[in-house]
XYZ file of C-alpha atoms in Angstrom:
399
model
C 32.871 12.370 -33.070
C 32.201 8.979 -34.560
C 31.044 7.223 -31.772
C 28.695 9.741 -30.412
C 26.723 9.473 -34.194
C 26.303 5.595 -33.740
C 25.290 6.304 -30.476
C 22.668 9.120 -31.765
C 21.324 6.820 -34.504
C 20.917 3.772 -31.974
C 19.053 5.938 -29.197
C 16.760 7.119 -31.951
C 15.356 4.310 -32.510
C 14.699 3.304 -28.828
C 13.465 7.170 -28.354
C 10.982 7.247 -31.593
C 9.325 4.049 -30.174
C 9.012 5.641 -26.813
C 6.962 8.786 -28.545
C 5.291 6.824 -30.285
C 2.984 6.788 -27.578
C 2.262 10.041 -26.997
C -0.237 10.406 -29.298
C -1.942 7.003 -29.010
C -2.169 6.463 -25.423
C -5.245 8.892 -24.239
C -7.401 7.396 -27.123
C -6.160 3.369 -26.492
C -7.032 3.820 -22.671
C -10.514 5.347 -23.667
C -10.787 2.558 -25.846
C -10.027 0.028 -23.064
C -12.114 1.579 -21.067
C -9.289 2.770 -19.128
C -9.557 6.217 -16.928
C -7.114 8.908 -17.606
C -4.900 7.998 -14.264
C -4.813 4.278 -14.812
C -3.336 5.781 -18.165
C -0.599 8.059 -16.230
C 0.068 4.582 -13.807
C 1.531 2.765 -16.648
C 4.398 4.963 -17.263
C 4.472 5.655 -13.963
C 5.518 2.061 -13.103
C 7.445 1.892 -16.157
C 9.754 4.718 -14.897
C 9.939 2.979 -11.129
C 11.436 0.422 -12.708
C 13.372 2.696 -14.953
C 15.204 4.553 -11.673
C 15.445 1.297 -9.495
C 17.365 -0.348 -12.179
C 19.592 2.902 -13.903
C 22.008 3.198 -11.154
C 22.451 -0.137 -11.285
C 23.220 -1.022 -14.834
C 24.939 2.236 -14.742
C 27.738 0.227 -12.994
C 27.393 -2.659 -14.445
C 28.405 -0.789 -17.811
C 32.145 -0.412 -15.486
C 32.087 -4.180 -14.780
C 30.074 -5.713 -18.235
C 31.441 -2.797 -20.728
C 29.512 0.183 -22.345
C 28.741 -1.483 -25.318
C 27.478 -5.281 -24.123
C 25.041 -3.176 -21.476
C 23.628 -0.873 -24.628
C 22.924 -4.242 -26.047
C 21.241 -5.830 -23.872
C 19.049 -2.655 -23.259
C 17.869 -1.997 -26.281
C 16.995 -5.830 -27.216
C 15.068 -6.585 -23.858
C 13.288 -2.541 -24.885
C 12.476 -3.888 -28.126
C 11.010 -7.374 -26.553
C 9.011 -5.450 -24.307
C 7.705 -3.200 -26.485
C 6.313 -6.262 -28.587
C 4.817 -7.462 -25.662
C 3.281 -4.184 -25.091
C 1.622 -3.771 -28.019
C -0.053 -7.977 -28.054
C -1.710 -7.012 -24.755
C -2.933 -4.085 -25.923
C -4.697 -5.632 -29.082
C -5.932 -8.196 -27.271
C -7.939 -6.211 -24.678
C -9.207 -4.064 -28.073
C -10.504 -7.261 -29.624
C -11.460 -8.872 -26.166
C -9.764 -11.501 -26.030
C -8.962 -9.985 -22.741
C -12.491 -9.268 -21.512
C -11.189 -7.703 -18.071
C -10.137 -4.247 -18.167
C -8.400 -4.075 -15.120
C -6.819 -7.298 -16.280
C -5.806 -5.581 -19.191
C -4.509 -3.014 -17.427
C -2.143 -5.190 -14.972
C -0.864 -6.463 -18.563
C -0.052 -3.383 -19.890
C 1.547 -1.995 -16.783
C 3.513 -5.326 -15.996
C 4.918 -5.359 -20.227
C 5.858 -1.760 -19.635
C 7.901 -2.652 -16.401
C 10.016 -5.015 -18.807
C 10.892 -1.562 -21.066
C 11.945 0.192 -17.809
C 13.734 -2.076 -16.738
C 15.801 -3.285 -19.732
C 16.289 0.382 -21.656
C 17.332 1.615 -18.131
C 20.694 -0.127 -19.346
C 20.936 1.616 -22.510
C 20.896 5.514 -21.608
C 23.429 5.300 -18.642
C 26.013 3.658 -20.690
C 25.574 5.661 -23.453
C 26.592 8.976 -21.478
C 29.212 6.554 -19.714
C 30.592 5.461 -23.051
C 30.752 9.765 -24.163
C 32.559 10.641 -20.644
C 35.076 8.170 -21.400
C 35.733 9.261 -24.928
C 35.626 12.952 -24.601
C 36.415 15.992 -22.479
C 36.459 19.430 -22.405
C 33.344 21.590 -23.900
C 33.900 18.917 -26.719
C 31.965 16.746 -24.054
C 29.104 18.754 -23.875
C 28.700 18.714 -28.090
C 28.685 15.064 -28.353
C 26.310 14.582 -25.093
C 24.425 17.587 -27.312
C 24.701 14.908 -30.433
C 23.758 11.558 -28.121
C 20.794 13.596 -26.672
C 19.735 14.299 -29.884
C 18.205 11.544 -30.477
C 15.191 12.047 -28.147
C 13.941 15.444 -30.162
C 14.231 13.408 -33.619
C 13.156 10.638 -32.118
C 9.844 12.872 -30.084
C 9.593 14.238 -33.916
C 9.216 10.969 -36.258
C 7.721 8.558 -33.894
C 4.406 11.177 -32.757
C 4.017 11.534 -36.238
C 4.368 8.057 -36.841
C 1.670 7.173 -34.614
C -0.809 9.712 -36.244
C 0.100 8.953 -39.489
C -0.808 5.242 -39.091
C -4.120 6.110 -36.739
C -5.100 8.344 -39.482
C -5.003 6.185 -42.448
C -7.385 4.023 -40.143
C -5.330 1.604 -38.831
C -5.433 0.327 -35.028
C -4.470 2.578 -32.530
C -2.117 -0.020 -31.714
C -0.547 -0.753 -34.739
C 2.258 2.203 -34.551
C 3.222 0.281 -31.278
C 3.873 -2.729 -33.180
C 5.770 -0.825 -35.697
C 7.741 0.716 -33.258
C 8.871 -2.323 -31.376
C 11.453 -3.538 -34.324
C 13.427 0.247 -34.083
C 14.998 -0.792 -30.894
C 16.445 -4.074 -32.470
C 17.741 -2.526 -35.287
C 19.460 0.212 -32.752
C 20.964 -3.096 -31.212
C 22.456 -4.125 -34.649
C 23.764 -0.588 -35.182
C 26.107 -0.684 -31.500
C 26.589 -4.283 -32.228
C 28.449 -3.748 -35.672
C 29.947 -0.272 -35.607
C 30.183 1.197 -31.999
C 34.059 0.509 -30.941
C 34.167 -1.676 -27.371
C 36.131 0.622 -24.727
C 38.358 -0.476 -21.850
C 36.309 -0.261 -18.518
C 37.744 2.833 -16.511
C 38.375 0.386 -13.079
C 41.438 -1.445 -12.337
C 42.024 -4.627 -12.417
C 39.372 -6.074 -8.968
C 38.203 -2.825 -8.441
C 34.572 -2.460 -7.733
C 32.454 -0.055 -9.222
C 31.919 3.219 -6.925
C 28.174 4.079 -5.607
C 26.581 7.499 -5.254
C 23.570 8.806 -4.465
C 21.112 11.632 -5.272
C 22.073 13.676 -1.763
C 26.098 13.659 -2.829
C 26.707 17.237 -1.637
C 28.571 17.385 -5.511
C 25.486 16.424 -7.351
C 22.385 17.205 -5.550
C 21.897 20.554 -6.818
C 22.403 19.522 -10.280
C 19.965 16.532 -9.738
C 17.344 18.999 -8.163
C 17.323 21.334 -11.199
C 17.278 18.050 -13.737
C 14.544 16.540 -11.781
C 12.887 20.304 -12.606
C 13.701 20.196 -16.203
C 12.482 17.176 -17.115
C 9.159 17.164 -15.448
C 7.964 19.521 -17.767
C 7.496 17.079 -20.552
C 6.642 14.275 -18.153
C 3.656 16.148 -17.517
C 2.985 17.595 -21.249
C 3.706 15.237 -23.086
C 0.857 12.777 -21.834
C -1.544 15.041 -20.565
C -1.436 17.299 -23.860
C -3.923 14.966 -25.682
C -6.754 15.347 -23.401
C -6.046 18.603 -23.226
C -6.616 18.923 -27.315
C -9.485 16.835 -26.952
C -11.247 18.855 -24.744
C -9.983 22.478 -25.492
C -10.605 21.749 -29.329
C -13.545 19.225 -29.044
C -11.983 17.026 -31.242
C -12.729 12.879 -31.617
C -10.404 10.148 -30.920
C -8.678 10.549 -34.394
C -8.351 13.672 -34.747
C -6.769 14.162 -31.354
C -4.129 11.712 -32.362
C -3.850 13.734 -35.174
C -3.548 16.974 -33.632
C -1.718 16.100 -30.493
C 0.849 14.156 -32.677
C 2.003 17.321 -34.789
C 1.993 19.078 -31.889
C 4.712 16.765 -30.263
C 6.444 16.340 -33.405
C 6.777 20.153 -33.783
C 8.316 20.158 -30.160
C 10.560 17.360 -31.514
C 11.985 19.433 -34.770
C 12.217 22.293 -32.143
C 14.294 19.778 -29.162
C 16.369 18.357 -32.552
C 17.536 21.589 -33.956
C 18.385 23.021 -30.325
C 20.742 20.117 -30.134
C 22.088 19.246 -33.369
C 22.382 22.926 -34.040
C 22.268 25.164 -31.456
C 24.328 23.299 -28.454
C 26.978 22.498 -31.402
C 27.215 26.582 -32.463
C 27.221 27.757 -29.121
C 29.614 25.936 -27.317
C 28.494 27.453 -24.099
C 29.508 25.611 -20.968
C 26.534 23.451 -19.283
C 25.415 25.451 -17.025
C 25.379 28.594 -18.970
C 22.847 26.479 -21.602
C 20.711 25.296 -18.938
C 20.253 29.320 -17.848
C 19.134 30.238 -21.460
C 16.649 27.152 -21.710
C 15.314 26.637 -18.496
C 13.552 30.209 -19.168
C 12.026 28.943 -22.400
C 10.652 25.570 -20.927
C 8.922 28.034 -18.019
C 7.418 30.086 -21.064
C 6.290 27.329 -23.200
C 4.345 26.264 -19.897
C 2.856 29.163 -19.381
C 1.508 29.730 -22.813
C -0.395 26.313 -22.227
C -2.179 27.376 -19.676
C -4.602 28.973 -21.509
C -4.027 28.159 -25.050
C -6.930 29.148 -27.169
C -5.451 28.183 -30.802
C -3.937 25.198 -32.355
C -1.482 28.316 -33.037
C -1.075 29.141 -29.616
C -0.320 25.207 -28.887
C 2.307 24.797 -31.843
C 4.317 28.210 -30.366
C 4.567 26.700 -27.229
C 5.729 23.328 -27.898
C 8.513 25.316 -29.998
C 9.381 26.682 -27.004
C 9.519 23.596 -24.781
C 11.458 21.950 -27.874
C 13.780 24.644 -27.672
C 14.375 24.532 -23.670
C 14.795 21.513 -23.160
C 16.747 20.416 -25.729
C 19.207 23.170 -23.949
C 18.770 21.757 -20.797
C 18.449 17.964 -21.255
C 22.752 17.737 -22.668
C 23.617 20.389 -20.184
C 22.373 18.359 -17.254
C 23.803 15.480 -18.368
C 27.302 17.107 -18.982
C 27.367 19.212 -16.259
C 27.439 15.988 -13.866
C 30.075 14.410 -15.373
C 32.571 16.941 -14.481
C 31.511 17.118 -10.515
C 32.983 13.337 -10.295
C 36.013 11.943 -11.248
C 36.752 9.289 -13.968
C 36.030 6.387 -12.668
C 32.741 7.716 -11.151
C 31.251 8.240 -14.746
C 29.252 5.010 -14.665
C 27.978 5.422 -11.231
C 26.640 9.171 -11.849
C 25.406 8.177 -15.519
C 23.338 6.125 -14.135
C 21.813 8.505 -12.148
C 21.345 11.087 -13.980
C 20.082 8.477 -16.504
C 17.431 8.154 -13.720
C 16.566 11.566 -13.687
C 13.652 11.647 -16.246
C 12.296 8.632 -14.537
C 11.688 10.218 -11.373
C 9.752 12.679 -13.145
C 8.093 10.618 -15.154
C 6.987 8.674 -11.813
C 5.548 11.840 -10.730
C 4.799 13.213 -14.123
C 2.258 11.099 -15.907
C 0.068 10.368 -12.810
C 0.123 13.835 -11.234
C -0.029 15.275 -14.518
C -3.339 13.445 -15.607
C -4.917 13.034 -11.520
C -4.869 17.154 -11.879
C -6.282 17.091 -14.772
C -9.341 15.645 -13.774
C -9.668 18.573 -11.322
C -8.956 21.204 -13.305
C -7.275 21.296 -16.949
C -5.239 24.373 -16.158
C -3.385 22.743 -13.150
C -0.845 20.448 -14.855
C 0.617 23.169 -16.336
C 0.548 25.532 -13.007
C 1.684 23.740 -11.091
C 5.067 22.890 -13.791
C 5.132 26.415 -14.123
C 5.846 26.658 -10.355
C 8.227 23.554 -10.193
C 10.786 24.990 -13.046
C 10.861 28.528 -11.692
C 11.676 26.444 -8.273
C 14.632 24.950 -10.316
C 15.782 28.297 -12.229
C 16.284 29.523 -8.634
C 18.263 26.636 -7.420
C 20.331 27.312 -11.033
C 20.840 30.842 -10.493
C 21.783 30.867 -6.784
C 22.884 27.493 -5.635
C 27.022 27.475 -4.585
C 27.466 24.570 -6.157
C 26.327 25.741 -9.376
C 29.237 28.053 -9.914
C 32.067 25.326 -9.258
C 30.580 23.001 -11.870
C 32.688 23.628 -15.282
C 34.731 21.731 -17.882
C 38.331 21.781 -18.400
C 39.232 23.175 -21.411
């Protein structure tokens, strides 16, 4: 499908400036003289933002169209991104003497890419619900999701590549803040505009988390996705420490770890999800598994071996379960609920990366092993609410 490729290729480029932080973050707040939680808080406000305002630009995609709201998503993500990046420079050189100052900044610019990319993931699913149905549905939400495992893949290694070749640890930031624009450009010029799916003064329809139709689905997302809320920005203290490595060559390290995980999340979905075919909630029972395995092979990895095998296996699950999810809700509403329950399932990863980051990092600083307990706990909490839930049987696509 057409449409779903201009969508991949546009959500790439907000995605690979997302990751691009993963393996620059734990050494820039060291460097600011940052702890490791004020670290967590700044995606954790981030993603506040980020599920305050999905829901909402979820149905403003019914009202504004699919294709103005990815717009305007990915130019105010690519604004704050800049904005980002000038703060964080400027406490490095200190020109912003204060670090809690500095912090405030950074927290407050990373608000502004909550708030604004929150537009640009709901009404990309929207957009794919409206175009598609059927298990072709689940392929091109398999394509659109995509974009987040080669996006995890290019922009880690991004980040390390610059760090490495001595550069600022902020510099891949700045790089990273013109890939959203250019996604803009992309839906601007190619993506076909769609009729909205309400009639002429309709309003758009409001859900909620607790609909009896989606709340099982939204429990086991909310238990997929914390897994790499947690990881993904606690792994690099964990290489630090575990390896005894400097700041570089933790970037280093923790960025090919994360961009293996991303080759792994990219081929499950470009390849895998598109072979299989398999309805969405028969995908999320084969990767759920594999994200629950990948965790527990972190909790006492010994080998940079031992690390790369279990980011493969994270990669793998939850590039199964991330387009399953986000299929799977689609068909417990009707069409012209898709905006409504895009955006909140949009939300999804932002409540766990609310929790994620900061819980993920605070436990860290008790004991390194308990991130990844405690994860191991949540998903097999979620594989039971998969496996036995009611509602989980009635969930499937029209052929």
């Amino acid at each position: 499908m057409k449409s779903a490729w201009i969508l991949f290729a546009a959500m790439f480029c907000a995605n690979m400036g997302h990751s691009v932080l993963a393996p620059v973050l734990p050494p820039l707040t060291r460097e600011l003289g940052l702890s490791a939680l004020q670290g967590g808080l700044i995606l954790t406000c981030s993603s506040i933002v980020w599920v305050v305002f999905c829901p909402w630009w979820g149905r403003r995609s019914d009202d504004l169209g699919r294709k103005r709201v990815i717009i305007i998503g990915l130019a105010g993500y690519g604004l704050g991104a800049v904005i980002f990046a000038v703060f964080a420079q400027g406490g490095l050189d200190g020109v912003i003497a204060n670090a809690t100052l500095v912090w405030l900044l950074l927290v407050g610019s990373r608000m502004i890419v909550g708030g604004m990319y929150a537009a640009a993931a709901p009404a990309a699913q929207a957009y794919i619900a409206d175009v598609s149905t059927g298990q072709q549905r689940t392929a091109a939400m398999g394509v659109v999701s995509a974009s987040n495992g080669l996006g995890g893949m290019l922009g880690p290694a991004l980040g390390a590549l610059v760090v490495s070749l001595g550069m600022s640890v902020v510099a891949p930031i700045f790089m990273s803040s013109l890939m959203p624009l250019l996604g803009m450009l992309l839906v601007w010029r190619l993506l076909p505009a769609i009729r909205s799916p309400l009639k002429q003064g309709e309003r758009a329809p409001k859900l909620n988390v607790l609909d009896g139709r989606l709340l099982p689905l939204m429990i086991i997302g909310f238990c997929a996705m914390l897994v790499p809320a947690v990881v993904t920005f606690t792994l690099g203290y964990l290489v630090q420490d575990r390896f005894g490595l400097d700041a570089i060559e933790t970037a280093s390290q923790t960025g090919l770890a994360v961009t293996v995980s991303g080759a792994a999340l990219f081929f499950a979905q470009i390849v895998l999800v598109q072979v299989l075919r398999l309805p969405p909630l028969k995908l999320l029972r084969l990767g759920m598994p594999l994200v629950l395995g990948s965790v527990l092979l972190l909790v006492a990895v010994a080998s940079p071996l031992q690390l790369m095998l279990s980011m493969v296996l994270m990669g793998v699950g939850v590039g199964m379960a991330f387009p399953a999810f986000r299929s799977a809700v689609t068909f417990a509403v009707e069409p012209h609920e898709q905006g409504a329950v895009a955006g909140l399932a949009s939300a999804m990863p932002g409540y766990s990366y609310i929790v994620g980051p900061a819980l993920g990092t605070a436990l860290y600083g008790l004991a390194p092993f308990l991130p990844f307990l405690l994860t191991s706990v949540i998903i097999v909490a979620g594989i039971g609410v998969l496996f036995l839930h009611p509602r989980t049987r009635a969930v499937q696509p029209a052929i």
